[in-house]
Coordinates of N, CA, C and O in Angstrom, one line a residue:
X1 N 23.6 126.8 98.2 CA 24.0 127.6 99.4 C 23.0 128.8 99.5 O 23.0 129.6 98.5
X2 N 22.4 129.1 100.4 CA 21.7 130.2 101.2 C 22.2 131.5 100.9 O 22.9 131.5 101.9
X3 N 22.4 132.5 100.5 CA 23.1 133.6 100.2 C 22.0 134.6 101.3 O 22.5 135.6 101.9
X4 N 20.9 134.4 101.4 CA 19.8 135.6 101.8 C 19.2 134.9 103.0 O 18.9 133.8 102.7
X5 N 18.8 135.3 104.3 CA 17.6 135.2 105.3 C 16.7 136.2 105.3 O 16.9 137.3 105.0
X6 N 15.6 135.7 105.8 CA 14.5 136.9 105.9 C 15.1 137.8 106.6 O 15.1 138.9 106.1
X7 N 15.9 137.8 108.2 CA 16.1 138.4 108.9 C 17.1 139.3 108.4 O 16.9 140.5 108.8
X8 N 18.4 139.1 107.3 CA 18.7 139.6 106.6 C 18.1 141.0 105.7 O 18.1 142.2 105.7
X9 N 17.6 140.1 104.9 CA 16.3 141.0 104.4 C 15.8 142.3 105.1 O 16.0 143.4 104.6
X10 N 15.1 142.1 106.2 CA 14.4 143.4 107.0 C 15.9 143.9 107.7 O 16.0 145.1 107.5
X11 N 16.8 143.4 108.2 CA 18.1 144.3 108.9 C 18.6 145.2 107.6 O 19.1 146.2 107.9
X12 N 18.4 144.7 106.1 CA 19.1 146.1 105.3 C 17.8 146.6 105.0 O 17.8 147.0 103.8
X13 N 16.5 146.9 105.5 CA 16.0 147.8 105.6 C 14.6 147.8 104.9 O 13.7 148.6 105.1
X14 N 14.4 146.4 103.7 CA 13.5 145.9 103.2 C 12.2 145.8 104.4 O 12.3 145.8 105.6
X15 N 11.0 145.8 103.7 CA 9.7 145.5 104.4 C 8.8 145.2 103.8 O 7.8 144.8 104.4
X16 N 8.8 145.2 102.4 CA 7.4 145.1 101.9 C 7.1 143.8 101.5 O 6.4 143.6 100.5
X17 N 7.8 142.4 102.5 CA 7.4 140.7 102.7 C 7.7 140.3 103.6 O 8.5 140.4 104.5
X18 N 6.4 139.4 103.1 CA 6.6 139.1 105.2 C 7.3 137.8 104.8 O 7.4 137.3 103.7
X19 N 7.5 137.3 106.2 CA 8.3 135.8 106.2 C 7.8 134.9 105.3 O 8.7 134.8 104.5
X20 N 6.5 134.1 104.8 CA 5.9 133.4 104.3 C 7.0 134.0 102.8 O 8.1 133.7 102.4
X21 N 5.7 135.2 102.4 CA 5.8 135.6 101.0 C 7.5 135.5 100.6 O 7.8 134.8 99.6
X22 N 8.5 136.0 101.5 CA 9.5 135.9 101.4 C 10.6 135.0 101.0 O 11.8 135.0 100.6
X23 N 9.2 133.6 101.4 CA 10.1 132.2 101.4 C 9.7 131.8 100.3 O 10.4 130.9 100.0
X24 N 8.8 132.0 99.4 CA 8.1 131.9 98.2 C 9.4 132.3 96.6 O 9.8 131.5 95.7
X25 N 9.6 133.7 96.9 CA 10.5 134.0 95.7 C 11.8 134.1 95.9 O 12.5 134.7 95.1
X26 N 12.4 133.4 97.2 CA 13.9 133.6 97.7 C 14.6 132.6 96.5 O 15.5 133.0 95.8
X27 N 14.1 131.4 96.4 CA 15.2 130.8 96.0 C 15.1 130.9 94.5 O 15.9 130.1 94.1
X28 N 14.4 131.6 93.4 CA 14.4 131.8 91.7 C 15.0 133.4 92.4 O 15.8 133.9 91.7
X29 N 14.7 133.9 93.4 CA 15.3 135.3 92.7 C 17.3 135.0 93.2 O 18.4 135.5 92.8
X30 N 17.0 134.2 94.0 CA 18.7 133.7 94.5 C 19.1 133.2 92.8 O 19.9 133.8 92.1
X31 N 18.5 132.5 92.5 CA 18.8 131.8 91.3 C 19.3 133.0 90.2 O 20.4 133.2 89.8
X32 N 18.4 133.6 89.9 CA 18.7 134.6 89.1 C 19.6 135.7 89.1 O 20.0 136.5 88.2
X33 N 20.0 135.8 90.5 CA 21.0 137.2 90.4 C 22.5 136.5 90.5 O 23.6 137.1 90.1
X34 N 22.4 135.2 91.1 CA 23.8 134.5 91.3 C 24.1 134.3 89.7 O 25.2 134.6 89.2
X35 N 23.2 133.9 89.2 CA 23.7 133.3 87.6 C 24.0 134.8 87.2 O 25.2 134.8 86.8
X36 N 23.4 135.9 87.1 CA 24.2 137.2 86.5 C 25.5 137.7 87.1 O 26.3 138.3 86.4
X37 N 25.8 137.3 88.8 CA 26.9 137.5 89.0 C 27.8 136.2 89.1 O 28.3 135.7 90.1
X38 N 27.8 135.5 87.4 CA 28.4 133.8 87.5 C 28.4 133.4 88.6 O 29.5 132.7 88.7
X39 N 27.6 133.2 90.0 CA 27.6 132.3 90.5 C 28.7 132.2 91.5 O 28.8 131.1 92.0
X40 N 29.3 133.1 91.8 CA 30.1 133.9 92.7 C 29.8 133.3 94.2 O 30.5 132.5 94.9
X41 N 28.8 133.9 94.5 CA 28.9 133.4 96.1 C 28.5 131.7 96.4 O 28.8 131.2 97.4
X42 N 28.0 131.1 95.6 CA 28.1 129.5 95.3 C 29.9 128.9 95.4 O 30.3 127.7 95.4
X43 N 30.9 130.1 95.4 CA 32.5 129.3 95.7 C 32.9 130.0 96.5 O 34.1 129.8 96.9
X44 N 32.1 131.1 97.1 CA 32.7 131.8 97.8 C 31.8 132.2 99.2 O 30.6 132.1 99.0
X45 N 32.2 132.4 100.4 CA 31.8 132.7 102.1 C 31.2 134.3 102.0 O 31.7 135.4 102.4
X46 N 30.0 134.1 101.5 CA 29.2 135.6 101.6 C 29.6 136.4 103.0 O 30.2 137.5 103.2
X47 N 29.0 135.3 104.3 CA 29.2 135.5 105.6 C 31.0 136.4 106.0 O 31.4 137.3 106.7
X48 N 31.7 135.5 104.9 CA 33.2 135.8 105.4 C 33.3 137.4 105.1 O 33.7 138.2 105.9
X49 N 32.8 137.6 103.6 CA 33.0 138.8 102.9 C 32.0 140.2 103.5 O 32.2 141.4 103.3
X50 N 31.0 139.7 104.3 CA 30.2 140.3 104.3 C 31.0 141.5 106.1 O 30.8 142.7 106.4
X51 N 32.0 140.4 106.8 CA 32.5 140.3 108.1 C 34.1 141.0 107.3 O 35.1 141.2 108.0
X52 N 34.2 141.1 106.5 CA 35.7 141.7 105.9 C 36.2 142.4 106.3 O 35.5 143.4 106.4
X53 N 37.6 142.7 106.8 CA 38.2 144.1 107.1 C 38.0 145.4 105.7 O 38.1 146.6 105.7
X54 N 37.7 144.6 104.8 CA 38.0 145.5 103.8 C 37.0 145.9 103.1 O 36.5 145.0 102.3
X55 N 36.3 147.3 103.2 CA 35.4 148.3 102.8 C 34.7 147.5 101.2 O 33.7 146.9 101.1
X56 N 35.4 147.7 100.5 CA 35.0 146.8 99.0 C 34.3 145.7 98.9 O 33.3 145.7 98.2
X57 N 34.9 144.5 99.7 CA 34.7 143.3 100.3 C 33.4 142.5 100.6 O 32.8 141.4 100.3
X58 N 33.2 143.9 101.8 CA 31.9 144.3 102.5 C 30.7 144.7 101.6 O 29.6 144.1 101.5
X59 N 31.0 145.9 100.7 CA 30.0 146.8 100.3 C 29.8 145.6 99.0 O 28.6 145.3 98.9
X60 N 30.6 145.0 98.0 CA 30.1 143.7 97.5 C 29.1 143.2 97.7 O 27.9 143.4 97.4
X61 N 29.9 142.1 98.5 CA 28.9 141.4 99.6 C 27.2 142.1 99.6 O 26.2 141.6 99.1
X62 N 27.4 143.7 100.4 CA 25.7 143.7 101.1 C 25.5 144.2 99.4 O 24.4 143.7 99.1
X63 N 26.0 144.9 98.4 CA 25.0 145.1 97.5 C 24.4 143.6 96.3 O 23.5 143.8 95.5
X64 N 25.1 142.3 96.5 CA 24.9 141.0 96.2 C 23.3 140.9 97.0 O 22.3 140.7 96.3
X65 N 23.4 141.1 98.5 CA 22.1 140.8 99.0 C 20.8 141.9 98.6 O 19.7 141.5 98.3
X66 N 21.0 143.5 98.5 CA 20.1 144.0 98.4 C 20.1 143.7 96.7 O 19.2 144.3 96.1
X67 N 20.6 143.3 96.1 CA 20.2 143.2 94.6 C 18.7 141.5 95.0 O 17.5 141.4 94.8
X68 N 19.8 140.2 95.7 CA 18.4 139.5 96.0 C 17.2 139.8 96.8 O 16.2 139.1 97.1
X69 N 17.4 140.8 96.9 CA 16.1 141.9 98.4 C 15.2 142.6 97.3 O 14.0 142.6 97.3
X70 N 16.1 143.2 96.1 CA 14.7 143.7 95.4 C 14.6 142.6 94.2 O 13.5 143.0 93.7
X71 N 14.9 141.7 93.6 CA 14.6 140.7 92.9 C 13.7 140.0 93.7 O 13.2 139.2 93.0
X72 N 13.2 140.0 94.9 CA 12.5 139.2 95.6 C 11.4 140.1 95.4 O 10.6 139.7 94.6
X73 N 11.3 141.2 95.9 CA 9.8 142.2 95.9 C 9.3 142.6 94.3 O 8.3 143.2 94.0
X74 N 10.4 142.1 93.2 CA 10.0 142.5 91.9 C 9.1 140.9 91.7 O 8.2 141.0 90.9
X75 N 9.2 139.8 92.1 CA 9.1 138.2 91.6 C 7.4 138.4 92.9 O 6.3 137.9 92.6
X76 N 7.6 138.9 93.6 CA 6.5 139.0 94.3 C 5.5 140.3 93.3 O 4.4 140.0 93.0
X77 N 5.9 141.2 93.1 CA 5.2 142.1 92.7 C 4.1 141.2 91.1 O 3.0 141.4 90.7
X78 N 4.9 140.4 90.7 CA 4.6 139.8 89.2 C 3.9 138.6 90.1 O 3.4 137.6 89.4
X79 N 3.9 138.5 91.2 CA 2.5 137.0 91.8 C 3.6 136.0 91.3 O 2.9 135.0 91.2
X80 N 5.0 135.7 90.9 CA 5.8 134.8 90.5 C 6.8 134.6 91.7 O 7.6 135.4 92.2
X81 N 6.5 132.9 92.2 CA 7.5 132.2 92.9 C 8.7 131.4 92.5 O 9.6 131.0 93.2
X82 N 8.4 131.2 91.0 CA 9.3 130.6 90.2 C 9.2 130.9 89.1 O 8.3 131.5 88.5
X83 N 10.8 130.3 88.5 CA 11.0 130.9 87.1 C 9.7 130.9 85.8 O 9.2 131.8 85.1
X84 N 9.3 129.5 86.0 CA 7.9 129.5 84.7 C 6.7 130.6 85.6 O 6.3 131.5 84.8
X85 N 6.4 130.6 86.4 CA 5.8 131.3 86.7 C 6.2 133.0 86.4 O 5.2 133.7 86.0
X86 N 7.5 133.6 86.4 CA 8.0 134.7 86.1 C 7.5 135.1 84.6 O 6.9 136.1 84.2
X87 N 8.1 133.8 83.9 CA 7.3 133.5 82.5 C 6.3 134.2 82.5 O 6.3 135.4 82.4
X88 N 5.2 133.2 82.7 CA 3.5 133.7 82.6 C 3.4 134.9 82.8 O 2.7 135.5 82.0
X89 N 4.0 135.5 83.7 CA 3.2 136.5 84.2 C 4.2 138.0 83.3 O 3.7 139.1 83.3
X90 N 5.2 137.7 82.7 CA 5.3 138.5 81.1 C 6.9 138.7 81.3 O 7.2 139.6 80.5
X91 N 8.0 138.1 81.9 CA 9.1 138.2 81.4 C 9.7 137.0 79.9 O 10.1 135.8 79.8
X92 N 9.5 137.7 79.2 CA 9.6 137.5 77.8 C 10.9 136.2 77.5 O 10.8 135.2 76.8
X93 N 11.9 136.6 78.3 CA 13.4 135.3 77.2 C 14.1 135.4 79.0 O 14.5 136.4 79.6
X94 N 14.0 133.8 79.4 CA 14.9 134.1 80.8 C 15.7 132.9 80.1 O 15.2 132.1 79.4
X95 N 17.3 133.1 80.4 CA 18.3 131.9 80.3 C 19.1 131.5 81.4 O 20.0 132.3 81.7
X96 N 19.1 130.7 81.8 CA 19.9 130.0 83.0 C 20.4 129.1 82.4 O 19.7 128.3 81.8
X97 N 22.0 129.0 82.5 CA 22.3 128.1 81.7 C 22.0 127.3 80.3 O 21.8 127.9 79.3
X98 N 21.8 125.9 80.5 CA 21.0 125.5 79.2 C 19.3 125.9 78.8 O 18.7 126.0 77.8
X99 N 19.0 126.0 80.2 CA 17.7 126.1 80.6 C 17.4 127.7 79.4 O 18.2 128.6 79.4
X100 N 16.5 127.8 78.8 CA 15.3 129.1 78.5 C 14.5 129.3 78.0 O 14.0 128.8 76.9
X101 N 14.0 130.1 78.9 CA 12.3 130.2 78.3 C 11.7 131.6 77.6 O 12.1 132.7 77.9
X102 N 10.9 131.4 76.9 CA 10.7 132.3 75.8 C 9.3 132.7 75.7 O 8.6 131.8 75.7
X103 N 8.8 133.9 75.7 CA 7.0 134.0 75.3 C 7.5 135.1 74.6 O 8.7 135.5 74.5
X104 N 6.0 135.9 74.0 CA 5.5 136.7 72.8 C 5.7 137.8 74.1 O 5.5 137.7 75.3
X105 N 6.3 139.2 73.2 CA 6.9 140.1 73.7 C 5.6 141.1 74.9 O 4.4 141.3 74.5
X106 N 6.2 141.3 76.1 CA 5.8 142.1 77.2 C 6.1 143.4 78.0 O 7.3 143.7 78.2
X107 N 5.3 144.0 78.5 CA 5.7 145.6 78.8 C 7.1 144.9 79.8 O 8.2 145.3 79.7
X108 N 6.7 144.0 80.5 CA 7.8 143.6 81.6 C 9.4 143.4 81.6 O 10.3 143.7 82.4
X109 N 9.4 142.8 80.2 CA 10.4 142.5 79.2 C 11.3 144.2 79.5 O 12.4 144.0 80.0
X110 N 11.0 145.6 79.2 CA 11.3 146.5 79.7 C 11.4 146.9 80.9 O 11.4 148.1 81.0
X111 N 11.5 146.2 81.9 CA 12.6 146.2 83.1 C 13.1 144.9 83.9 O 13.3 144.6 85.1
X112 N 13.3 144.5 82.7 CA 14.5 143.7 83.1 C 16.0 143.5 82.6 O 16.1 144.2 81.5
X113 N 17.4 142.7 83.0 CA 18.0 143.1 82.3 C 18.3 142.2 81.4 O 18.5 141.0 81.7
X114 N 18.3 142.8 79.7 CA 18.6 141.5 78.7 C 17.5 140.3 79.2 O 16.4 140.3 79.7
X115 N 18.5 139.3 78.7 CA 17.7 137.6 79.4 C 17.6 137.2 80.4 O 17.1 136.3 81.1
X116 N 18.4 138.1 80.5 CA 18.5 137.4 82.1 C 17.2 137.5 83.7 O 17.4 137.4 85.0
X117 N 16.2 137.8 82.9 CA 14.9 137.8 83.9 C 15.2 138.8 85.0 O 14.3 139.1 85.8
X118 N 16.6 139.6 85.1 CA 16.7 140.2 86.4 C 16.5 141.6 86.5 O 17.0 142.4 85.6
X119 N 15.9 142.0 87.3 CA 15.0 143.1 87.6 C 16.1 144.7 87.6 O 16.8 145.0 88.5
X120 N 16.0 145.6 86.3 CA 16.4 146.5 86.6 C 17.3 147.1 87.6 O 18.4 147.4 87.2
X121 N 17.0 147.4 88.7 CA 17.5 148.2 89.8 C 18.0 146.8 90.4 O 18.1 147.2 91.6
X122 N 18.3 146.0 90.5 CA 19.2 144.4 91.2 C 20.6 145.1 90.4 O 21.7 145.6 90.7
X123 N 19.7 144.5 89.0 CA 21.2 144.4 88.1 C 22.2 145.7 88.5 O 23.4 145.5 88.5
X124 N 21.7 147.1 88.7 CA 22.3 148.4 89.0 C 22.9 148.1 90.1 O 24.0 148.7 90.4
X125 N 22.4 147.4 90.9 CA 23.2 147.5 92.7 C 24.6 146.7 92.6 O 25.5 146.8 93.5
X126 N 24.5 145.8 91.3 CA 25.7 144.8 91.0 C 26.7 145.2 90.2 O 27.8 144.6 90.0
X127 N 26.4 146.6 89.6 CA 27.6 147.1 88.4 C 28.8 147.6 89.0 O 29.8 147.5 88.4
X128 N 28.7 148.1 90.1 CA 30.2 148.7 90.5 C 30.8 147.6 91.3 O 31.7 147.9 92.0
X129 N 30.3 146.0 91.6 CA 31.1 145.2 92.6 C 32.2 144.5 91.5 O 33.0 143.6 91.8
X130 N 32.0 144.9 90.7 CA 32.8 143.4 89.9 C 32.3 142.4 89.6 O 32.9 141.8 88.8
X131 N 31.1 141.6 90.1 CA 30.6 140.6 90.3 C 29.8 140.5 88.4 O 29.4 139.5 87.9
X132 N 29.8 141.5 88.0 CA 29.2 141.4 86.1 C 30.5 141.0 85.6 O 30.4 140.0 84.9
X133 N 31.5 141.5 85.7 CA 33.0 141.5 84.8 C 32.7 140.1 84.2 O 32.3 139.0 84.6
X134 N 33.2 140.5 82.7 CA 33.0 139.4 81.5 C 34.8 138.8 80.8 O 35.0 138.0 80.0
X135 N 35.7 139.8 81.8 CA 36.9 140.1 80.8 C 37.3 138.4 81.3 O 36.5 137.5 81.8
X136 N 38.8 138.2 80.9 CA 39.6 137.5 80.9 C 40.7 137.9 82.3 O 41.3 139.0 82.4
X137 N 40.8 136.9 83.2 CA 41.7 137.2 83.8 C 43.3 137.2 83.3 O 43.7 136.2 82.6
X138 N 44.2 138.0 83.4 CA 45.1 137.5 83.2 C 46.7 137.7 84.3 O 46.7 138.7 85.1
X139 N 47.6 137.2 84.2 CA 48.5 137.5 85.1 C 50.4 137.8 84.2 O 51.3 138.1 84.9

């Protein structure tokens, strides 16, 4: 499922990709920020949450996309359209599920978060939605 459009993209205010380059790192950096926020908008209507009466809901939602808005200009800035390519170019331990990949340690390695290949300032736009929470639900 689509979480991000370009048009998307430039309406919260992004610029520095154009349509092509855009379409290049959309779907590993989609990949990467959904798997840090378990994968959340994969069961859930971004569109719905994003149209919410409720302030929380909303601000979720748009900070889910501007986290894939700068994961996209960080996967561009590294010349990487996909995950092995992210590799090469010096993120050190990425894990997706079973999937991970590993090289000999890199300056890049320091900004990202943990293993998870995801870029500093993404992972920051996602701490106050809830969408990291590790606890246990309970009732």
């Amino acid at each position: 499922m689509k979480q991000m459009e370009f048009a998307r993209y430039t309406e919260l205010g992004f610029k520095k990709l154009d349509n092509d380059s855009f379409n290049k790192v959309i779907a590993s950096s989609q990949l990467l920020v959904g798997n840090l926020a378990k994968d959340y908008y994969e069961f859930h209507d971004i569109q719905k949450d994003l149209n919410s009466d409720d302030d929380f809901i909303k601000f979720r939602a748009n900070q889910f996309q501007k986290a894939i808005c700068v994961q996209c200009e960080f996967a561009d800035d590294l010349g990487a359209s996909s995950l092995v390519e992210q590799q090469k170019a010096g993120i050190t331990d990425v894990q997706i599920g079973r999937t991970h990949l590993q090289q000999s340690s890199n300056p890049v390695n320091a900004v990202t978060y943990g293993k998870s290949g995801v870029y500093l300032p993404a992972y920051e736009l996602l701490v106050h939605t809830g969408l990291l929470y590790r606890g246990v639900d309970s009732h």
